[in-house]
Coordinates of C-alpha atoms in Angstrom, one line a residue:
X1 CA -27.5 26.0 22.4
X2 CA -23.9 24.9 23.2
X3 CA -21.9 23.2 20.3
X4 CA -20.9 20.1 20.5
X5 CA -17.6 18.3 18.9
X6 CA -18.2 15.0 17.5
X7 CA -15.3 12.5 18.1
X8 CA -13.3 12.2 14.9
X9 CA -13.0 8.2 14.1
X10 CA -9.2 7.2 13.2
X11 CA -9.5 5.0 9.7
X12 CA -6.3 2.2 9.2
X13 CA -6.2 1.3 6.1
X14 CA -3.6 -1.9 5.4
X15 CA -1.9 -3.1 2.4
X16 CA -2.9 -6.8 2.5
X17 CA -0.5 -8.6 -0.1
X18 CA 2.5 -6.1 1.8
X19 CA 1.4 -7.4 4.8
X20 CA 1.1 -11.2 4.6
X21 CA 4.1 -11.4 2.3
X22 CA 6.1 -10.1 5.3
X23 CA 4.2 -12.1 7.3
X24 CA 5.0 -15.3 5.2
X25 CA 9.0 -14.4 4.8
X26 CA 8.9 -13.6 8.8
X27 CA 7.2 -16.7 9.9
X28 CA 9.0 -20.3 9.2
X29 CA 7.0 -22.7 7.2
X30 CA 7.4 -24.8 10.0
X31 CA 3.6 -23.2 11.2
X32 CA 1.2 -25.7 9.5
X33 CA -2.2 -26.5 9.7
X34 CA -3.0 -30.1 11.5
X35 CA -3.3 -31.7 8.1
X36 CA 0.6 -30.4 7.1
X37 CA -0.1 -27.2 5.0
X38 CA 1.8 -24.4 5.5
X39 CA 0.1 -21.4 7.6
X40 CA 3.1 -19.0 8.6
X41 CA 1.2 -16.6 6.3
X42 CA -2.2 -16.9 7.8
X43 CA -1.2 -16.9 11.2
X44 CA 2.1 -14.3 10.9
X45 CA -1.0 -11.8 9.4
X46 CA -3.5 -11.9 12.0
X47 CA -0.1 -11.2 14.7
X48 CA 0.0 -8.2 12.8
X49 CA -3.6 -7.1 12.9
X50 CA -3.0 -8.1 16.7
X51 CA -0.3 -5.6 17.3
X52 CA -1.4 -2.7 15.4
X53 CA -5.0 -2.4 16.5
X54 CA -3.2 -2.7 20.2
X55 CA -0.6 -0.5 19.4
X56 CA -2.6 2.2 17.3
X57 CA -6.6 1.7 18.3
X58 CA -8.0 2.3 14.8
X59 CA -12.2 3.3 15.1
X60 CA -12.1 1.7 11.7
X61 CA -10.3 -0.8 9.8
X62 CA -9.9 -2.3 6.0
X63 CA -8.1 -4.7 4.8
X64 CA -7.1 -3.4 1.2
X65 CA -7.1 -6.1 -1.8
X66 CA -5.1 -6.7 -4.8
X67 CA -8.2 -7.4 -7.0
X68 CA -6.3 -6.8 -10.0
X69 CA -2.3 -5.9 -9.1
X70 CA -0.8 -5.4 -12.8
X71 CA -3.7 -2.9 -14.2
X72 CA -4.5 -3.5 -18.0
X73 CA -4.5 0.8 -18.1
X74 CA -0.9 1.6 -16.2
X75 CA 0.3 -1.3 -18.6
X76 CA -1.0 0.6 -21.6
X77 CA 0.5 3.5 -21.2
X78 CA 3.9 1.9 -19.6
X79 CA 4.2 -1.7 -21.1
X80 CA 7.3 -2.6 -18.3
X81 CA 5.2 -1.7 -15.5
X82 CA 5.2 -4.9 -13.1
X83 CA 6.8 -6.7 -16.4
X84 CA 9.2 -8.6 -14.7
X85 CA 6.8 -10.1 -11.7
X86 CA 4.5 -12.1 -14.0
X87 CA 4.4 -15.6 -13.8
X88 CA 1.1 -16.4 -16.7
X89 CA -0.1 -14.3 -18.4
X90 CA -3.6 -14.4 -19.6
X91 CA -6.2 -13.2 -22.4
X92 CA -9.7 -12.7 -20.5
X93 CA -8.4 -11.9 -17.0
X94 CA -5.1 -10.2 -14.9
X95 CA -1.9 -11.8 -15.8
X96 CA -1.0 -13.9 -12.5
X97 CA 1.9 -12.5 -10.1
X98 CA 5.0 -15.1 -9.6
X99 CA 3.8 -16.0 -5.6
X100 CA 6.2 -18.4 -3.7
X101 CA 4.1 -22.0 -4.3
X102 CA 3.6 -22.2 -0.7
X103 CA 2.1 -18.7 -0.2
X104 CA -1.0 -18.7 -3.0
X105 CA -3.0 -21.4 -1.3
X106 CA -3.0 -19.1 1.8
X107 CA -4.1 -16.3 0.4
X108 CA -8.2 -17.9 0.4
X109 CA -7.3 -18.8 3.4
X110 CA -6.6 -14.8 4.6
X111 CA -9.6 -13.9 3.4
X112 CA -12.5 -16.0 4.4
X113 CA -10.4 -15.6 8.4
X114 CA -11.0 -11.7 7.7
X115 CA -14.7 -12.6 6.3
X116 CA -15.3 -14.3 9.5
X117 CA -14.1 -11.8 11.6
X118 CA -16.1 -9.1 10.2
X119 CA -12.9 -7.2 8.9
X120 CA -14.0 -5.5 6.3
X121 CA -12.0 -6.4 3.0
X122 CA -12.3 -4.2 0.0
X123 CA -11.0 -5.2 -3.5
X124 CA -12.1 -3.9 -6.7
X125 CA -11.8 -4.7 -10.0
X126 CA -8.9 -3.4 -12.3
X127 CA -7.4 -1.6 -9.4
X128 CA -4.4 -1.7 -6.9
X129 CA -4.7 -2.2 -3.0
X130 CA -3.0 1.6 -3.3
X131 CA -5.7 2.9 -5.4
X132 CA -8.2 1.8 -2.8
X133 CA -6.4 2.9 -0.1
X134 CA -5.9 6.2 -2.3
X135 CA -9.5 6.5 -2.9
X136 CA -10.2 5.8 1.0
X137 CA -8.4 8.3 2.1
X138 CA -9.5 10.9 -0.3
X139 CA -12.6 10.3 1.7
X140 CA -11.6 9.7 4.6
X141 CA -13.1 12.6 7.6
X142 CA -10.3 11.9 10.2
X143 CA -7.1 11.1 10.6
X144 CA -6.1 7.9 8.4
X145 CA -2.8 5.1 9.4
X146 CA -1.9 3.6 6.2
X147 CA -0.3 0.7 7.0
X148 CA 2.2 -0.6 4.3
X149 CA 5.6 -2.2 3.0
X150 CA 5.2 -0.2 -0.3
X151 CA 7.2 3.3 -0.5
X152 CA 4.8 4.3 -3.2
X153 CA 1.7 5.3 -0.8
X154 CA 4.5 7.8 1.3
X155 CA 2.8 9.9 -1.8
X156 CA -0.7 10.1 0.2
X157 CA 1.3 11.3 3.3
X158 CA -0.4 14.8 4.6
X159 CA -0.2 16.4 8.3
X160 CA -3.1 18.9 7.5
X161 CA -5.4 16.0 7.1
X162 CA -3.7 13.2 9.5
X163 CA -2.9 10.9 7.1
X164 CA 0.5 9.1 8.0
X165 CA 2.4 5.9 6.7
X166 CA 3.2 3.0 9.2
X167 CA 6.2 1.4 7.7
X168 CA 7.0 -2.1 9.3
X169 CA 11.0 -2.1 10.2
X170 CA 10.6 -5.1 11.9
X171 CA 7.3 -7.3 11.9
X172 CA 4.6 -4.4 13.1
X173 CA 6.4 -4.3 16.2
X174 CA 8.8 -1.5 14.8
X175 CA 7.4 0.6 12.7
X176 CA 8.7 4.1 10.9
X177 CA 6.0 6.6 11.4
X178 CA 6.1 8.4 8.1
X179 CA 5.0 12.7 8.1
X180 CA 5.9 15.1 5.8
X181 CA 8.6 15.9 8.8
X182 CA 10.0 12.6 7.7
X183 CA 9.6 12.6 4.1
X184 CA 11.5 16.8 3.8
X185 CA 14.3 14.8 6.2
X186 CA 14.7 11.7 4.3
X187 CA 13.6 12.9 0.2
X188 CA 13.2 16.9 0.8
X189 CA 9.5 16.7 -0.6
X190 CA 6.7 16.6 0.8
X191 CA 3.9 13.7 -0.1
X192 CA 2.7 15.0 -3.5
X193 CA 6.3 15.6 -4.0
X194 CA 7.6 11.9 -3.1
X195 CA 5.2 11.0 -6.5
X196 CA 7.2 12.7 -8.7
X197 CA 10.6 12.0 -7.1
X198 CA 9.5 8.3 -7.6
X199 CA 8.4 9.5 -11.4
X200 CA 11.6 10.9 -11.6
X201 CA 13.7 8.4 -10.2
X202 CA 12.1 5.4 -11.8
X203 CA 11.5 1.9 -9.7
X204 CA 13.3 -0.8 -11.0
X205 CA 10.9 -3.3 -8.5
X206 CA 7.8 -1.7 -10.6
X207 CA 9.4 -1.9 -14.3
X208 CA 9.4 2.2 -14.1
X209 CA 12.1 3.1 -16.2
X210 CA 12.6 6.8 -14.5
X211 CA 14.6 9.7 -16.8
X212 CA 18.4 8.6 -17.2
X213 CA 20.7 10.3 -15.7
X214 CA 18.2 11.8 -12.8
X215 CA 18.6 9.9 -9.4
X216 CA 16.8 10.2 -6.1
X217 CA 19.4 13.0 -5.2
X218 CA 19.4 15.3 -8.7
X219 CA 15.3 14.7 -8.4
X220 CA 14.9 15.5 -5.1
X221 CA 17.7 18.7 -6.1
X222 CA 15.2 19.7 -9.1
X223 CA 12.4 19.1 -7.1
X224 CA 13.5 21.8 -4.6
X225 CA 14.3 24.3 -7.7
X226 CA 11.4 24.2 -9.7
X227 CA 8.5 23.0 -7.2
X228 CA 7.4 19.9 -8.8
X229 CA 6.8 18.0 -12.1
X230 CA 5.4 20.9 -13.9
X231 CA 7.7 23.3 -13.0
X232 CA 10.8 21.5 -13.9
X233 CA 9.3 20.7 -17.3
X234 CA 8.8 24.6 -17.9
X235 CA 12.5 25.0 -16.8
X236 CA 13.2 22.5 -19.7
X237 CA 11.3 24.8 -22.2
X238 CA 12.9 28.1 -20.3
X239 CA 16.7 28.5 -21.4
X240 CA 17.3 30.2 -18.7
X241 CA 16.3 28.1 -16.0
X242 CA 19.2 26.6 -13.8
X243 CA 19.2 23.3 -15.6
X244 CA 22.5 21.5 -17.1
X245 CA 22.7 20.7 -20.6
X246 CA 22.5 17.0 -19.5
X247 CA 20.0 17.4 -17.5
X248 CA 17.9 19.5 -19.8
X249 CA 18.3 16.8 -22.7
X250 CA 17.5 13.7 -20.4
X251 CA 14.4 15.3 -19.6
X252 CA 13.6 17.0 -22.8
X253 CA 14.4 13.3 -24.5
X254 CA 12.3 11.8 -21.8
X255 CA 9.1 13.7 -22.3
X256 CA 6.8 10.7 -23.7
X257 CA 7.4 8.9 -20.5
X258 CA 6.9 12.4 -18.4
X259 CA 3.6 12.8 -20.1
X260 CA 2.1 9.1 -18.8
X261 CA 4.1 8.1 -16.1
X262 CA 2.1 10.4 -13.7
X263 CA -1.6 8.3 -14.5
X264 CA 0.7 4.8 -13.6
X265 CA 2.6 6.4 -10.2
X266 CA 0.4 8.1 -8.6
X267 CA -2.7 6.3 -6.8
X268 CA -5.7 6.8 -8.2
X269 CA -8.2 8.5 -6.1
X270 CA -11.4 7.8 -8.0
X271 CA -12.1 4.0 -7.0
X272 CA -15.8 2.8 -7.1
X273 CA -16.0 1.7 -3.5
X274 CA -18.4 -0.8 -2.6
X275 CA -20.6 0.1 0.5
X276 CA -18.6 -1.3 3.5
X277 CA -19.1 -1.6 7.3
X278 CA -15.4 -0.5 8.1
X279 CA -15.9 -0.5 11.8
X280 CA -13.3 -2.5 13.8
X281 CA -15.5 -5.6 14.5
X282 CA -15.5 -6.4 18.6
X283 CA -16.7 -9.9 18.0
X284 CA -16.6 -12.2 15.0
X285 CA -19.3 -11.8 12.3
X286 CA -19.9 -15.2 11.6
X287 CA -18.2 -16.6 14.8
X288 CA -19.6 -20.4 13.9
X289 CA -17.4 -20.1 10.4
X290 CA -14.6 -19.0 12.1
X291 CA -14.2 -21.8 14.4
X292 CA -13.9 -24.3 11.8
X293 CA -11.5 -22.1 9.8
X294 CA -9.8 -22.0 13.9
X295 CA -9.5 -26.0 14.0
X296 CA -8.9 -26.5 10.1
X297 CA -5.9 -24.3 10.2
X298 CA -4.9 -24.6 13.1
X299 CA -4.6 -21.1 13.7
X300 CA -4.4 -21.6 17.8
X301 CA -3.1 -18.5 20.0
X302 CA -2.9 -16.2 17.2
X303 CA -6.3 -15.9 16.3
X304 CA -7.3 -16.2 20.0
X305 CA -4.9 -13.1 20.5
X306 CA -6.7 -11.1 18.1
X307 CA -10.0 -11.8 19.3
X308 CA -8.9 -10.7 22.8
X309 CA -8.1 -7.6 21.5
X310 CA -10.9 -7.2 19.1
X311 CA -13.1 -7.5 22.5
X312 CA -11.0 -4.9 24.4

């Protein structure tokens, strides 16, 4: 009996908020709905999805969710993380991310258009969009396009398993198609390795306050010496490891943060995933809904572009 291959199903996963945030900065305000409310979000989005399913064919697409984008456990352990981005905070519920005034109204409006579609949108509660797409591609069987403005997810990069970054440059049009190639080039790590370089280095944009003193260069430096987080830590302990006395006292000094930052950088890969038809939709699921969203929004030619190509 002759074996046969089963065709291997290419996942894209994208980083919603990343994507329509570009999409609202890229797009004028000027795009409104007919009764004056601005769209440039909405519409600047479903360009994107246009493009990259054009561009890239996916078998199977997700639209990842910030159900929850300041997690009460990263905060816990590092009380800056995402500090400076919140607007309200609150007692029963996720403290509430500062979001142009113009931009939060669309963001309903994003997701019953996805609904509609049949797009499937996966949020989950007390997560990150990156821990679902970390969790996703844990599982995924083929090769996976993440899809994202977010250096943080270069971490899940791996040629063995297919899984690359798509970094927009320019809209979607010009992306940066991030490998480990890439990554060695750019950082001199690999994926695992960017996660501890960003450990390392700290993030100002995420409150991660990084070891002083250690840069993206002298990280990237120890990195290539001692292998990875572990390692340079047992260098720390080892007095004659090839460490300088500053450097061995910044990270010695640092080794409260060391022990916790790795839970709050690196994606979690443990998600409870709701069940999910992630196949790219060919026609809308609910194509009645969708109209009306169509004439309320006016969302014109660039929802009739995407369902073009949805049907392709």
């Amino acid at each position: 009996m002759r074996n046969v291959t089963l065709p291997t199903r290419r996942l894209m996963l994208l980083d919603t908020a990343s994507l329509y945030f570009r999409a609202y900065f890229g797009m004028p305000e000027s795009v409104k709905a007919p009764d004056g409310t601005p769209v440039n979000a909405v519409r600047g989005l479903l360009e994107f999805i246009d493009r990259l399913v054009k561009d890239h064919r996916p078998d199977d697409l997700v639209a990842c969710m910030d159900a929850d984008w300041r997690p009460q456990w990263r905060v816990d352990l590092i009380p800056s993380y995402k500090a400076h981005r919140v607007a309200v905070e609150t007692e029963t519920g996720p403290d509430q991310e500062e979001v142009p005034d113009t931009l939060s109204p669309q963001v309903p409006v994003i997701e019953e258009v996805l609904d509609a579609l049949g797009i499937a949108r996966v949020g989950v509660e007390g997560y990150e969009a990156d821990d679902v797409i970390g969790t996703f591609t844990g599982r995924a069987t083929g090769p996976v396009d993440i899809v994202t403005g977010d250096r943080d997810l270069y971490q899940l990069v791996d040629d063995t398993r297919g899984v690359r970054v798509l970094y927009p440059l320019k809209g979607v049009g010009t992306l940066q198609l991030t490998d480990e190639a890439w990554l060695r080039e750019k950082y001199g790590v690999d994926g695992p390795g960017y996660a501890d370089l960003a450990l390392l280095r700290g993030d100002p944009s995420d409150g991660l306050p990084g070891v002083p003193g250690i840069g993206e260069k002298t990280a990237a430096k120890l990195l290539a010496e001692f292998g990875d987080l572990a390692g340079i830590m047992a260098a720390v302990d080892d007095p004659k490891a090839r460490l300088t006395p500053s450097q061995r006292k910044r990270l010695d000094e640092s080794r409260p943060y060391i022990a916790v930052a790795p839970t709050v950088v690196k994606v979690a890969g443990d998600v409870p995933l709701p069940e999910v038809d992630t196949a790219l939709p060919h026609a809308p699921r609910r194509p009645e809904a969708l109209d009306e969203l169509a004439a309320r929004w006016g969302l014109g030619g660039s929802l009739h572009r995407l369902l073009t190509t949805l049907r392709a």
